[in-house]
mmCIF file of C-alpha atoms in Angstrom:
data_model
loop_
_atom_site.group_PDB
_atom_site.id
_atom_site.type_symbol
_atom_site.label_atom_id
_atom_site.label_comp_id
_atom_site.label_asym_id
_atom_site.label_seq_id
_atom_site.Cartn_x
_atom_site.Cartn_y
_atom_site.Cartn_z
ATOM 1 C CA UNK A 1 -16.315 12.674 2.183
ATOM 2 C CA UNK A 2 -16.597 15.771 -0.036
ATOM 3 C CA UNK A 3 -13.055 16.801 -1.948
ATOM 4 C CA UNK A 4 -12.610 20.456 -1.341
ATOM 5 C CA UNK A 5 -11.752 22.340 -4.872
ATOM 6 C CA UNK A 6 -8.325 23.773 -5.487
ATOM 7 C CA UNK A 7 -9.734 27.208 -5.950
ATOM 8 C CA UNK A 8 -10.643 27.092 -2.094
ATOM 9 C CA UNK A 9 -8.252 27.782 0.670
ATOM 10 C CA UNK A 10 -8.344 25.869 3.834
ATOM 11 C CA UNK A 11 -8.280 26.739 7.506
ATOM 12 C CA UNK A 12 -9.004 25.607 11.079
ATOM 13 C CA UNK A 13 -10.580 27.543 14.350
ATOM 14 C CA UNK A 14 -7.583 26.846 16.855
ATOM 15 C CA UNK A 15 -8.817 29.579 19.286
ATOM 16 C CA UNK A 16 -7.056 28.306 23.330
ATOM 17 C CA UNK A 17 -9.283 29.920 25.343
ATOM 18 C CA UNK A 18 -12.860 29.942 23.958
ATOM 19 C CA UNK A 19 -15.248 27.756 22.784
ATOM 20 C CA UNK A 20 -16.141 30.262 19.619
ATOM 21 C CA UNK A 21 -14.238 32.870 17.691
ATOM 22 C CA UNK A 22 -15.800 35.663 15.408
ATOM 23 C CA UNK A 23 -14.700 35.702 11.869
ATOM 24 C CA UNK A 24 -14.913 39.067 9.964
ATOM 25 C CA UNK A 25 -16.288 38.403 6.930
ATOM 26 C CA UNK A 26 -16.458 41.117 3.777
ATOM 27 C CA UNK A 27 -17.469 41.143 0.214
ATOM 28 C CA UNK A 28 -14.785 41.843 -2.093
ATOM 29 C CA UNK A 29 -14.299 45.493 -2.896
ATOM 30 C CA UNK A 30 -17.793 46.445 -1.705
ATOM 31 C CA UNK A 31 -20.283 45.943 0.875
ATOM 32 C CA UNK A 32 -19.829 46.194 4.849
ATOM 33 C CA UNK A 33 -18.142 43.438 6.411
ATOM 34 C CA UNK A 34 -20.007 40.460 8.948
ATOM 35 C CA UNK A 35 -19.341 37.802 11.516
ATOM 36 C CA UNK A 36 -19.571 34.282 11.364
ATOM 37 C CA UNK A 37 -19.020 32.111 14.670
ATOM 38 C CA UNK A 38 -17.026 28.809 14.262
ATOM 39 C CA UNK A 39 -16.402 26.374 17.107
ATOM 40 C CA UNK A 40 -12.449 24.940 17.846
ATOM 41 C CA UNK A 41 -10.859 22.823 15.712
ATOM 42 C CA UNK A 42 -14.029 23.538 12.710
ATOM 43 C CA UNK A 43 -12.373 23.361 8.963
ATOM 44 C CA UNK A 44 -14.161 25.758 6.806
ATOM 45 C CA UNK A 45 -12.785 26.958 3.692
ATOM 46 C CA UNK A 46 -13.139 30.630 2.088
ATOM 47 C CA UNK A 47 -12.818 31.472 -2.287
ATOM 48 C CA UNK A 48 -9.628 32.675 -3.388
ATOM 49 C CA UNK A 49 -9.451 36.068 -4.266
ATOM 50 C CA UNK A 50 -10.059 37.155 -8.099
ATOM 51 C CA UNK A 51 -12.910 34.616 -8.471
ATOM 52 C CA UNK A 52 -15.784 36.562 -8.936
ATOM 53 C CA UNK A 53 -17.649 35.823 -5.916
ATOM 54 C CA UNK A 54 -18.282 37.335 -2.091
ATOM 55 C CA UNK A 55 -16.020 35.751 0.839
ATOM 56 C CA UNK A 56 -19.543 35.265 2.455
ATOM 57 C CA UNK A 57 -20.241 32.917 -0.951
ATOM 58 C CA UNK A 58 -17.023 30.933 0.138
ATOM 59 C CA UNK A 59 -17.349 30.710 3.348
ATOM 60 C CA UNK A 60 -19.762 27.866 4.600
ATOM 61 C CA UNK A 61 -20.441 28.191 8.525
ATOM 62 C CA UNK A 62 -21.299 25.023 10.370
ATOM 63 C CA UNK A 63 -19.953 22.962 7.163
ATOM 64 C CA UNK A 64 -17.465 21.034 9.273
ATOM 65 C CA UNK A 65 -15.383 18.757 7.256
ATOM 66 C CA UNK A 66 -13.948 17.103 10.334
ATOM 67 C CA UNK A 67 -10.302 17.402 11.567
ATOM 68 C CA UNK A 68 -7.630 18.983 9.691
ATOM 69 C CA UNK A 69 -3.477 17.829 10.554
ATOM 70 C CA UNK A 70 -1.516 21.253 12.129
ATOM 71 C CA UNK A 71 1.556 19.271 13.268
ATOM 72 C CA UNK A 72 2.026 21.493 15.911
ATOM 73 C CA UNK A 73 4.474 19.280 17.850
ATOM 74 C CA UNK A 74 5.703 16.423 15.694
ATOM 75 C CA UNK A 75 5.195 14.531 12.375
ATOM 76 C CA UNK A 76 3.309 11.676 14.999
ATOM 77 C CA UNK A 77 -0.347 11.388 13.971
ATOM 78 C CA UNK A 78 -0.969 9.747 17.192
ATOM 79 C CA UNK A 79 -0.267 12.970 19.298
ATOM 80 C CA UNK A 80 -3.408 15.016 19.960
ATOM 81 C CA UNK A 81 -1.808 18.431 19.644
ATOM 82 C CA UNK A 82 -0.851 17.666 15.823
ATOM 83 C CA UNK A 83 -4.655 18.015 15.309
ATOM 84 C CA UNK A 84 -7.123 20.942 14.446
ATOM 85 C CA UNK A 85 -9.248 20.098 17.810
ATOM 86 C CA UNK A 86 -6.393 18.679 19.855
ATOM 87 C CA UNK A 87 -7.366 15.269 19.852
ATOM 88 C CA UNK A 88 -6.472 11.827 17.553
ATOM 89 C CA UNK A 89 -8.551 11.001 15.154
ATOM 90 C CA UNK A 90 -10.548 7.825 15.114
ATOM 91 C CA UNK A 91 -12.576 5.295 13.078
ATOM 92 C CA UNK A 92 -15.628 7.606 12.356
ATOM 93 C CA UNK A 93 -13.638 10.602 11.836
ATOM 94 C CA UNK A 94 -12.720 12.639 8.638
ATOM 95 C CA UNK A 95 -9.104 14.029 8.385
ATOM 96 C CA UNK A 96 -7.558 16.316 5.655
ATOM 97 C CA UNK A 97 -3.927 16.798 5.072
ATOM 98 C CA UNK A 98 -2.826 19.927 3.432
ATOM 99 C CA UNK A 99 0.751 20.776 2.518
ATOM 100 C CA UNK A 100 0.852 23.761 4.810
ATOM 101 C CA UNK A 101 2.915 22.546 7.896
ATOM 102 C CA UNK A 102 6.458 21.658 7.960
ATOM 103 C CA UNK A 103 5.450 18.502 9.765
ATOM 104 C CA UNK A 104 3.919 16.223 7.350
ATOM 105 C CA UNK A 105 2.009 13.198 9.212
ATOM 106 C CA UNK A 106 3.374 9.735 9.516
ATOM 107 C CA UNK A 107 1.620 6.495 11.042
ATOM 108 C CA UNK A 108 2.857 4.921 14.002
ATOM 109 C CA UNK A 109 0.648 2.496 15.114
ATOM 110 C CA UNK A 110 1.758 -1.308 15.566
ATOM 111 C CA UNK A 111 0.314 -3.659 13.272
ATOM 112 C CA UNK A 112 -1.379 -5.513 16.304
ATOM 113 C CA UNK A 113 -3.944 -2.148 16.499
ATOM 114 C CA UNK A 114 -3.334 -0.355 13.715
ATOM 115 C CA UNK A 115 -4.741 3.478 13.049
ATOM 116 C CA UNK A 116 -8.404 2.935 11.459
ATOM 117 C CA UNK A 117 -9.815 6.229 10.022
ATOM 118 C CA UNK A 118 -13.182 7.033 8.219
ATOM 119 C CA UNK A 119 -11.992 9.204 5.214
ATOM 120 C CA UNK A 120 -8.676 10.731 4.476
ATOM 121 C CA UNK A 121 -8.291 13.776 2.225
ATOM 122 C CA UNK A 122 -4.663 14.257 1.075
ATOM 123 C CA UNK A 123 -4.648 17.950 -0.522
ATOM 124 C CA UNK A 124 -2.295 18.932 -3.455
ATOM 125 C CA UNK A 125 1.700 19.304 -2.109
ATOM 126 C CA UNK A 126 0.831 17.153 1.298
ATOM 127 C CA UNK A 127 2.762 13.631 2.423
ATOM 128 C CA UNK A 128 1.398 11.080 4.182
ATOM 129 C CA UNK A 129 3.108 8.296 5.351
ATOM 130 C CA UNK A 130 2.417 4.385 6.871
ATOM 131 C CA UNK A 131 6.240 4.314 8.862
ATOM 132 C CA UNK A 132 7.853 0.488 8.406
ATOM 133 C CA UNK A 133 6.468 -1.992 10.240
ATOM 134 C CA UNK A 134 3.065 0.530 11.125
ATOM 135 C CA UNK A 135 -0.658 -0.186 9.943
ATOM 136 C CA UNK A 136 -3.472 2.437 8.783
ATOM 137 C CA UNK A 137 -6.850 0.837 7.788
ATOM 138 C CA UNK A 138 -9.229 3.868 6.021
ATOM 139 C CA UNK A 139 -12.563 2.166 5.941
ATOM 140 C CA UNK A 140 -14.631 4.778 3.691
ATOM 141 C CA UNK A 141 -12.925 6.975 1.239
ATOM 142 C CA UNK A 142 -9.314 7.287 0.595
ATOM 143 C CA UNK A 143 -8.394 10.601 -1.061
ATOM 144 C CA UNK A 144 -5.096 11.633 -2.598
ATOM 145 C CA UNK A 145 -3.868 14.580 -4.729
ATOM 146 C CA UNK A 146 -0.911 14.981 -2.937
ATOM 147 C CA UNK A 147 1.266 11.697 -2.011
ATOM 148 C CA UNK A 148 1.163 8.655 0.586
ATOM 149 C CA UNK A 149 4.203 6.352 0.821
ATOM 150 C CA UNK A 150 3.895 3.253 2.935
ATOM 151 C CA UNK A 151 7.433 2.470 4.158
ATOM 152 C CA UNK A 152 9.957 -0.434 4.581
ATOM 153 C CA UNK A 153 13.126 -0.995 6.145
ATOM 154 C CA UNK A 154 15.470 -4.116 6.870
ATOM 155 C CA UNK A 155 13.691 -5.092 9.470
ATOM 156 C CA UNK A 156 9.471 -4.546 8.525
ATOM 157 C CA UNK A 157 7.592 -2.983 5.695
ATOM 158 C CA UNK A 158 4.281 -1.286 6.652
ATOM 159 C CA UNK A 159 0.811 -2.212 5.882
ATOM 160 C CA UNK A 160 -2.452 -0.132 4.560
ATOM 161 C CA UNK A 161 -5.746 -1.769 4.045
ATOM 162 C CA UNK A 162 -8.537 0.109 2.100
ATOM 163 C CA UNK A 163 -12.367 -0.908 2.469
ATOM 164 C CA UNK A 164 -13.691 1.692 0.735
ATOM 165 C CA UNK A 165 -12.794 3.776 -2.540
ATOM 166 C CA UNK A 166 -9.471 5.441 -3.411
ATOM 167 C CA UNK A 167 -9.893 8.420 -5.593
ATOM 168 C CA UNK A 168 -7.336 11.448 -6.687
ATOM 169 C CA UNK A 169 -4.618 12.142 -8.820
ATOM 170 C CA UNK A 170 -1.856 11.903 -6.341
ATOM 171 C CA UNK A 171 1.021 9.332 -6.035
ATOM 172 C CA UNK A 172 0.571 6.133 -4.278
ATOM 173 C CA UNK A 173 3.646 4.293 -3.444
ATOM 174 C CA UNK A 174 5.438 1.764 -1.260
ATOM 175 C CA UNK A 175 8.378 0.526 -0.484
ATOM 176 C CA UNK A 176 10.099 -2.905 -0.124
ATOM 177 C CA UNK A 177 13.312 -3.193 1.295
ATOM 178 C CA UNK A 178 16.300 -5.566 -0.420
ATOM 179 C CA UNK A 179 19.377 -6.983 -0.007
ATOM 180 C CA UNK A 180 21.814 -6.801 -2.824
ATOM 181 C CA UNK A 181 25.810 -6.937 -3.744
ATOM 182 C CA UNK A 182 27.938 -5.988 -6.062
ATOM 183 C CA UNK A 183 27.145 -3.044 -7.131
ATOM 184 C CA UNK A 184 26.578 -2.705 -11.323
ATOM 185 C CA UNK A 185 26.631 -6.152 -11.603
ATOM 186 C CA UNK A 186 24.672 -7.952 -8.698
ATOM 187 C CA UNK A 187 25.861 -10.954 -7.656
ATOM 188 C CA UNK A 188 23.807 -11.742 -4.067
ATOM 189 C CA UNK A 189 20.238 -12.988 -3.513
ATOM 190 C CA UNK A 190 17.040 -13.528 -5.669
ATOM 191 C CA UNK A 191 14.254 -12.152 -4.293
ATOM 192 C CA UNK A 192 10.764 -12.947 -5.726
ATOM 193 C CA UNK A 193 8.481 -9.702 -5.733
ATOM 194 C CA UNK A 194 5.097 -8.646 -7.025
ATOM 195 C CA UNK A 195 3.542 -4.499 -6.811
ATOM 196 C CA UNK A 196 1.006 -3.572 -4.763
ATOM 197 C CA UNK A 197 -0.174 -0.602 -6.892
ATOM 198 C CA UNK A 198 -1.607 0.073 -10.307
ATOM 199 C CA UNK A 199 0.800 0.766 -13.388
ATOM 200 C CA UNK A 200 4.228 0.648 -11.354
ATOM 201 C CA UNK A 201 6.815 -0.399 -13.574
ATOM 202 C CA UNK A 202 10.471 -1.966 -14.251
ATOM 203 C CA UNK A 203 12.037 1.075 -13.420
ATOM 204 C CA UNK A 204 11.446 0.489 -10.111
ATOM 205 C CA UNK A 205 14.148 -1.828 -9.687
ATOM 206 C CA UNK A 206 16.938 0.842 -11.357
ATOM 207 C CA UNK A 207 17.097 -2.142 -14.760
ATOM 208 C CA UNK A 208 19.132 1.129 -15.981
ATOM 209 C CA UNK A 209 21.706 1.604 -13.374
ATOM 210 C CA UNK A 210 22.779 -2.554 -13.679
ATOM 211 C CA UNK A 211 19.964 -4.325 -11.632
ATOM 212 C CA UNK A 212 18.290 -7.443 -12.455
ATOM 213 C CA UNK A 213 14.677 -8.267 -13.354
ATOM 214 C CA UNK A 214 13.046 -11.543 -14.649
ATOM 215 C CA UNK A 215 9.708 -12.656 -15.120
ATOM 216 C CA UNK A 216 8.815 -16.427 -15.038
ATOM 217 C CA UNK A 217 7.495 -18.396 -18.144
ATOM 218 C CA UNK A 218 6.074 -21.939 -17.453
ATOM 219 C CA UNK A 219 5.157 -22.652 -20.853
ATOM 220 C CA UNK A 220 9.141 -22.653 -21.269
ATOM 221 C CA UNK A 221 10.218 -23.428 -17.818
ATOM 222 C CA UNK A 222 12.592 -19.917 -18.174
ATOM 223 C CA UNK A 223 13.265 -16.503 -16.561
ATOM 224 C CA UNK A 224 12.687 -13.975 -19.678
ATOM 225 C CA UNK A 225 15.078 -10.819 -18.576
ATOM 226 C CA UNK A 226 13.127 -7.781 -18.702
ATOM 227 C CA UNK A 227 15.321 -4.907 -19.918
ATOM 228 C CA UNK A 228 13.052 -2.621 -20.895
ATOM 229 C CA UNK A 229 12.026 0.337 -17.146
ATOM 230 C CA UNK A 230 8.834 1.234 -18.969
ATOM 231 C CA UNK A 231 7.541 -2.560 -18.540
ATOM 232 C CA UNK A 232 3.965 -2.276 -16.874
ATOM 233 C CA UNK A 233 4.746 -4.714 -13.234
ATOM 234 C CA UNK A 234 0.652 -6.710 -13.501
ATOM 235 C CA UNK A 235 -0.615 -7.350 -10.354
ATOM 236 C CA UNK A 236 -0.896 -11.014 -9.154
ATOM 237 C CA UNK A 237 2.362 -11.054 -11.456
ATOM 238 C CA UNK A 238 5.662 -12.602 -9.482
ATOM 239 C CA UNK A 239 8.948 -11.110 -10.482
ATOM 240 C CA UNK A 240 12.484 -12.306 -9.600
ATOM 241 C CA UNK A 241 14.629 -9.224 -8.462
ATOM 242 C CA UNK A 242 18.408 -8.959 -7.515
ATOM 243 C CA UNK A 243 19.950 -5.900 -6.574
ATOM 244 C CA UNK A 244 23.627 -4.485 -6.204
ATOM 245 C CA UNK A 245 23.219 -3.088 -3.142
ATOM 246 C CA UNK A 246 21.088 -3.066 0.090
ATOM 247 C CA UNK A 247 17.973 -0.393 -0.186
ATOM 248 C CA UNK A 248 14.232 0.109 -0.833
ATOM 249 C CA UNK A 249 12.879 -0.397 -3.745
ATOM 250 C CA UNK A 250 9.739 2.119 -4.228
ATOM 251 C CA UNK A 251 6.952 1.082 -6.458
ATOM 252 C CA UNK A 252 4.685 4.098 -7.447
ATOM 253 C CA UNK A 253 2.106 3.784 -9.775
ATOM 254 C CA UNK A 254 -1.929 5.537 -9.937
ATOM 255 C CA UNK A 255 -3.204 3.795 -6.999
ATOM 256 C CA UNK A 256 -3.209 1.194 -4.703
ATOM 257 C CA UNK A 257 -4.440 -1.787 -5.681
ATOM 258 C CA UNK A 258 -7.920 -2.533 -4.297
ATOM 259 C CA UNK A 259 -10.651 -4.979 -4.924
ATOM 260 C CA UNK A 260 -10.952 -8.175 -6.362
ATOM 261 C CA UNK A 261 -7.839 -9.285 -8.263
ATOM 262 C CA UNK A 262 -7.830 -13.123 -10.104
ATOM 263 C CA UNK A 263 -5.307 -15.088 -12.014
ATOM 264 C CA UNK A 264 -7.591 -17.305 -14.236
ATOM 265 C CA UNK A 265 -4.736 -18.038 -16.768
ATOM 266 C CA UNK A 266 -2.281 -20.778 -14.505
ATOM 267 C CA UNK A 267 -0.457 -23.051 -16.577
ATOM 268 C CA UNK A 268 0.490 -26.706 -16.986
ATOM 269 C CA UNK A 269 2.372 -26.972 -20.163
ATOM 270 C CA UNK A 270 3.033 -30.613 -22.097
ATOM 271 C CA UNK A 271 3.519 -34.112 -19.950
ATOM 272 C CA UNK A 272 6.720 -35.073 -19.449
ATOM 273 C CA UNK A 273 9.144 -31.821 -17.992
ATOM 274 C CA UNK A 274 9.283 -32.573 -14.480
ATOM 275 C CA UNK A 275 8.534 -28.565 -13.695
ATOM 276 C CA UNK A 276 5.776 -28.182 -15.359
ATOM 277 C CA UNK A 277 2.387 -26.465 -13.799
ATOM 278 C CA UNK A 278 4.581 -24.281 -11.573
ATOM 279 C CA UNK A 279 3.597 -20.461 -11.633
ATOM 280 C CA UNK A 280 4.822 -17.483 -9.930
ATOM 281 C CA UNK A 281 2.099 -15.384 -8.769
ATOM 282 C CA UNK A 282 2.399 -12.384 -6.204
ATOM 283 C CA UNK A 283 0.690 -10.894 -3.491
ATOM 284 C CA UNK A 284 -1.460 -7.865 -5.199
ATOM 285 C CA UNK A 285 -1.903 -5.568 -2.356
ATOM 286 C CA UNK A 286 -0.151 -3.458 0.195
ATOM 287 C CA UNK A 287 -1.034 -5.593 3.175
ATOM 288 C CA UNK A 288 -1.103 -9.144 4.130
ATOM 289 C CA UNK A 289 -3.258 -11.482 1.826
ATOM 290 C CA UNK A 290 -4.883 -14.481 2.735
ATOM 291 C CA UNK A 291 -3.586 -18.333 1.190
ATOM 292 C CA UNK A 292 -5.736 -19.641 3.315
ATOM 293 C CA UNK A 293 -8.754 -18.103 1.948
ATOM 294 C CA UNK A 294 -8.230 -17.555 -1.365
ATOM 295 C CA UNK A 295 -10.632 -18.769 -3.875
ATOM 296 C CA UNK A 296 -8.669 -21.767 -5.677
ATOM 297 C CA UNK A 297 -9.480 -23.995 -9.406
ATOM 298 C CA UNK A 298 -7.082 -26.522 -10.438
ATOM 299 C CA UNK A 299 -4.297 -25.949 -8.075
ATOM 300 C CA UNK A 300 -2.836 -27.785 -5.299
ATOM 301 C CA UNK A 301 -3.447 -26.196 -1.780
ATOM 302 C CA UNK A 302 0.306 -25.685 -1.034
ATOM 303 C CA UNK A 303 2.403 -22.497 -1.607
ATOM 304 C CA UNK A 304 6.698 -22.674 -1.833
ATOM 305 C CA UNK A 305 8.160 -19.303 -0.952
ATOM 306 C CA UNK A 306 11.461 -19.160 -2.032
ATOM 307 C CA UNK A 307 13.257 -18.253 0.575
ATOM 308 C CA UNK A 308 17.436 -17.807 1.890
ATOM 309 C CA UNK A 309 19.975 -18.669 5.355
ATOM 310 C CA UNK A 310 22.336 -16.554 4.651
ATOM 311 C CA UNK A 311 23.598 -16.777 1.125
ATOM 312 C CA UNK A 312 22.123 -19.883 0.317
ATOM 313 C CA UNK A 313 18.744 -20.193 -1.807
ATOM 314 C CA UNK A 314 15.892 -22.534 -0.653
ATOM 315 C CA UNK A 315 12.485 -22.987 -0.900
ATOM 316 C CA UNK A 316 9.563 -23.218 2.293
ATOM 317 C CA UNK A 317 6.364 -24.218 1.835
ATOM 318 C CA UNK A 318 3.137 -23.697 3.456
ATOM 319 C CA UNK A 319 -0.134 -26.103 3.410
ATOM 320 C CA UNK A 320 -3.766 -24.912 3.588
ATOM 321 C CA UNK A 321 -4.928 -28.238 4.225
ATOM 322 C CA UNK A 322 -3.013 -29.283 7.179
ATOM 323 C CA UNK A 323 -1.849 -25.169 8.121
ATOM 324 C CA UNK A 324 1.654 -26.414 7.975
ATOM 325 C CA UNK A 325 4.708 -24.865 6.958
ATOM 326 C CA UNK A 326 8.480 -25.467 6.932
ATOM 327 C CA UNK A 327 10.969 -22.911 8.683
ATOM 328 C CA UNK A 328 14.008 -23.871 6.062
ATOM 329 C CA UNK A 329 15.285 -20.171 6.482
ATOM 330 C CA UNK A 330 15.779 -20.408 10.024
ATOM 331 C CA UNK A 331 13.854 -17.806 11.275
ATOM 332 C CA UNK A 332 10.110 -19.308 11.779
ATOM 333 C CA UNK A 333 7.879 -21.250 9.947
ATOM 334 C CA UNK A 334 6.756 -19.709 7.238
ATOM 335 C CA UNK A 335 2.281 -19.221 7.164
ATOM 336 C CA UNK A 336 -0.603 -18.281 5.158
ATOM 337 C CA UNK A 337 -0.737 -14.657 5.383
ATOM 338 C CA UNK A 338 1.261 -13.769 2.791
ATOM 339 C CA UNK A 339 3.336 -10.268 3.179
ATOM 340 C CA UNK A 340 2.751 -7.673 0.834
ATOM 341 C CA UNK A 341 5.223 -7.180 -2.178
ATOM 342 C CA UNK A 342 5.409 -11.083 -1.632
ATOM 343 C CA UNK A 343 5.838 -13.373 -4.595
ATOM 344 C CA UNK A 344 5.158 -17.484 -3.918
ATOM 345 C CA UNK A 345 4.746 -20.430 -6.140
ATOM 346 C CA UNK A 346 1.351 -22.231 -7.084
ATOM 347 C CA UNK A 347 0.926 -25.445 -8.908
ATOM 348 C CA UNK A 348 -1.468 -26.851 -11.198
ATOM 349 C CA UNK A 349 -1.110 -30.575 -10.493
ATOM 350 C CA UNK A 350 -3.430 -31.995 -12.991
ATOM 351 C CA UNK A 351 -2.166 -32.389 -17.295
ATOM 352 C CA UNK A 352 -4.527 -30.864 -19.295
ATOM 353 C CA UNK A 353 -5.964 -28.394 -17.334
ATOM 354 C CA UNK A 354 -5.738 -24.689 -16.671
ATOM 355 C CA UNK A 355 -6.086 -23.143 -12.665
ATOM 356 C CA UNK A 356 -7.037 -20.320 -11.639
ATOM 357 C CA UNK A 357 -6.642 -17.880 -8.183
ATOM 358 C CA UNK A 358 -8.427 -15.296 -6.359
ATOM 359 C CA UNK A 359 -7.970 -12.446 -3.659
ATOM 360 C CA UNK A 360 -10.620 -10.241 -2.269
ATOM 361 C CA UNK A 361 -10.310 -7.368 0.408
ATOM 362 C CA UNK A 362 -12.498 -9.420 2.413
ATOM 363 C CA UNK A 363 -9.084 -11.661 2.893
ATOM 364 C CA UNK A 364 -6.640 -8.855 3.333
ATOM 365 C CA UNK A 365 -5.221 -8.416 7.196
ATOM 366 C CA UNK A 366 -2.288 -6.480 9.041
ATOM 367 C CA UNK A 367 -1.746 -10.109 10.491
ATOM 368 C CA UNK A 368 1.588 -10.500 12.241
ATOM 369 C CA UNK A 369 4.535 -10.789 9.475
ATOM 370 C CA UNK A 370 8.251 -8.995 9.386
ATOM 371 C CA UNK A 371 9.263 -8.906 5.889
ATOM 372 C CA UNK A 372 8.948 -10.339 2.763
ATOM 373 C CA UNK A 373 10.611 -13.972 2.826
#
């Protein structure tokens, strides 16, 4: 999909009651002005003014760079009439987003058929956003200058998959949704988290305002506090996070986090502590990963999430061998697909050696989950 430059503006044919409409088009300051014919619903772009060249230069007829968001009736991308040619968009369409109307888009499909979408161009200023509990899969380019925030609420936390690039210079965040008490000095649950995009850091949690952060450190069998907001989250990296009040949590960092991502560094320190070879590693994306799946060296084949019934801690655990797992926390066995923003537990089982685990897109689904456990 071809990024249109800043120095162009945008625009859409959304002529009612023809099939064509006759642009003037003039040179600026001189020369005698022409017509161009554009068909409903056709993006084009013109130069702005003051940059040396002809409207005719910057206007490219029959250059169609598919359908463009109006939000004529709603902020619902699934309504035709919030679209440049009155219809949804679909998998082999291209869709651009501009900052223009009041209604900025937000996905509402269910994660059972999610909205799948060829290439989306977010412009400069413009908001796109995957509602709580909702699904978008773009399976060319993904293009952001301006911002997309996939959502999460107390119920559900929303889900975007990516099979092709993600480009821009926009923000790329997403919530996860927490329980917390006691304000500047929390005193409710643990939660065990990881970020699904690049370079989000401990800020994210408020570590300022009184909320808590660890990391985990096998080699010591401790929770090192992190105190410090500029601390870089790492992907595959599983955090321990308790909060003083309920909320979202928004992680925002250069991108989403795409690709392959490995762990090849898990741990199982000395011979005697009876917790050794147990590392917290998280889920790196912003959708449901694969346990399953996932490419594993040196580690046993079950996961624990640590998980709560009510107020009280516990762990669950989930088998890839036998596709068990335990419902401890009272609201359904817990499975393989592990939610995004999802930390677990992996064990080396062996003294003397060293695991390692890996994810690829290939394993990434908007399979059926809530929250995070």
């Amino acid at each position: 999909m071809k990024s249109l430059l800043s120095s162009y503006f945008l625009f859409a044919c959304l002529c009612a009651n023809a099939q064509t409409d006759l642009v003037s088009v003039g040179a600026e300051g001189t020369g005698t002005g022409g017509t161009m014919s554009f068909s409903i619903g056709q993006v084009f772009y013109t130069e702005a003014s003051g940059s040396g060249k002809s409207s005719s230069q910057g206007v490219q007829q029959g250059e169609d760079y598919g359908l463009m968001w109006v939000g004529t009736t709603s902020t619902n991308w699934s309504v035709g009439s919030n679209w440049s040619k009155g219809v949804v968009p679909s998998i082999s369409d291209s869709v651009i987003i501009t900052a223009y109307p009041s209604n900025q888009p937000h996905i509402t499909a269910d994660v059972s058929s999610p909205m799948e979408i060829g290439n989306i161009n977010v412009r400069d200023g413009a908001v796109l956003t995957v509602d709580a509990g909702k699904a978008l899969t773009v399976v060319e380019q993904l293009y952001n200058d301006g911002a997309m925030l996939v959502k999460a609420d107390a119920n559900s936390i929303g889900s975007l998959i990516t099979e092709g690039s993600i480009t821009g210079a926009g923000t790329f965040a997403m919530e996860q949704y927490l329980e917390g008490s006691g304000g500047a000095t929390p005193n409710g649950l643990f939660f065990y988290v990881g970020s699904p995009v690049a370079n989000a850091q401990a800020s994210t949690f408020n570590i300022a305002g009184g909320n808590k952060l660890w990391s985990a450190d096998e080699t010591t069998t401790s929770y090192p506090q992190i105190n410090n907001g500029a601390t870089v989250l790492n992907p595959m990296t599983g955090y321990v996070a308790r909060t003083g009040a309920n909320g979202a949590v928004t992680y925002s960092g250069s991108t989403y986090n795409t690709g392959t991502f490995s762990e090849t560094n898990i741990t199982r320190t000395g011979t005697t502590d009876n917790d050794r070879g147990y590392n917290l590693l998280s889920n790196p994306y912003p959708s449901t990963v694969s346990w399953d799946n996932a490419s594993k060296t040196n580690i046993g084949t079950t996961l624990w999430y640590r998980t709560h019934q009510g107020t009280t801690m516990l762990y669950d655990t989930y088998n890839a061998t036998n596709f068990l797992g335990t419902n401890n926390n009272g609201n359904g066995a817990v499975n393989g697909d592990i939610p995004p923003t999802q930390a677990f537990w992996v064990r080396v089982e062996n003294d003397g050696e060293t695991g390692s685990l890996s994810f690829t897109d290939a394993m990434r689904s908007h399979n059926g989950w809530s929250s995070i456990y």
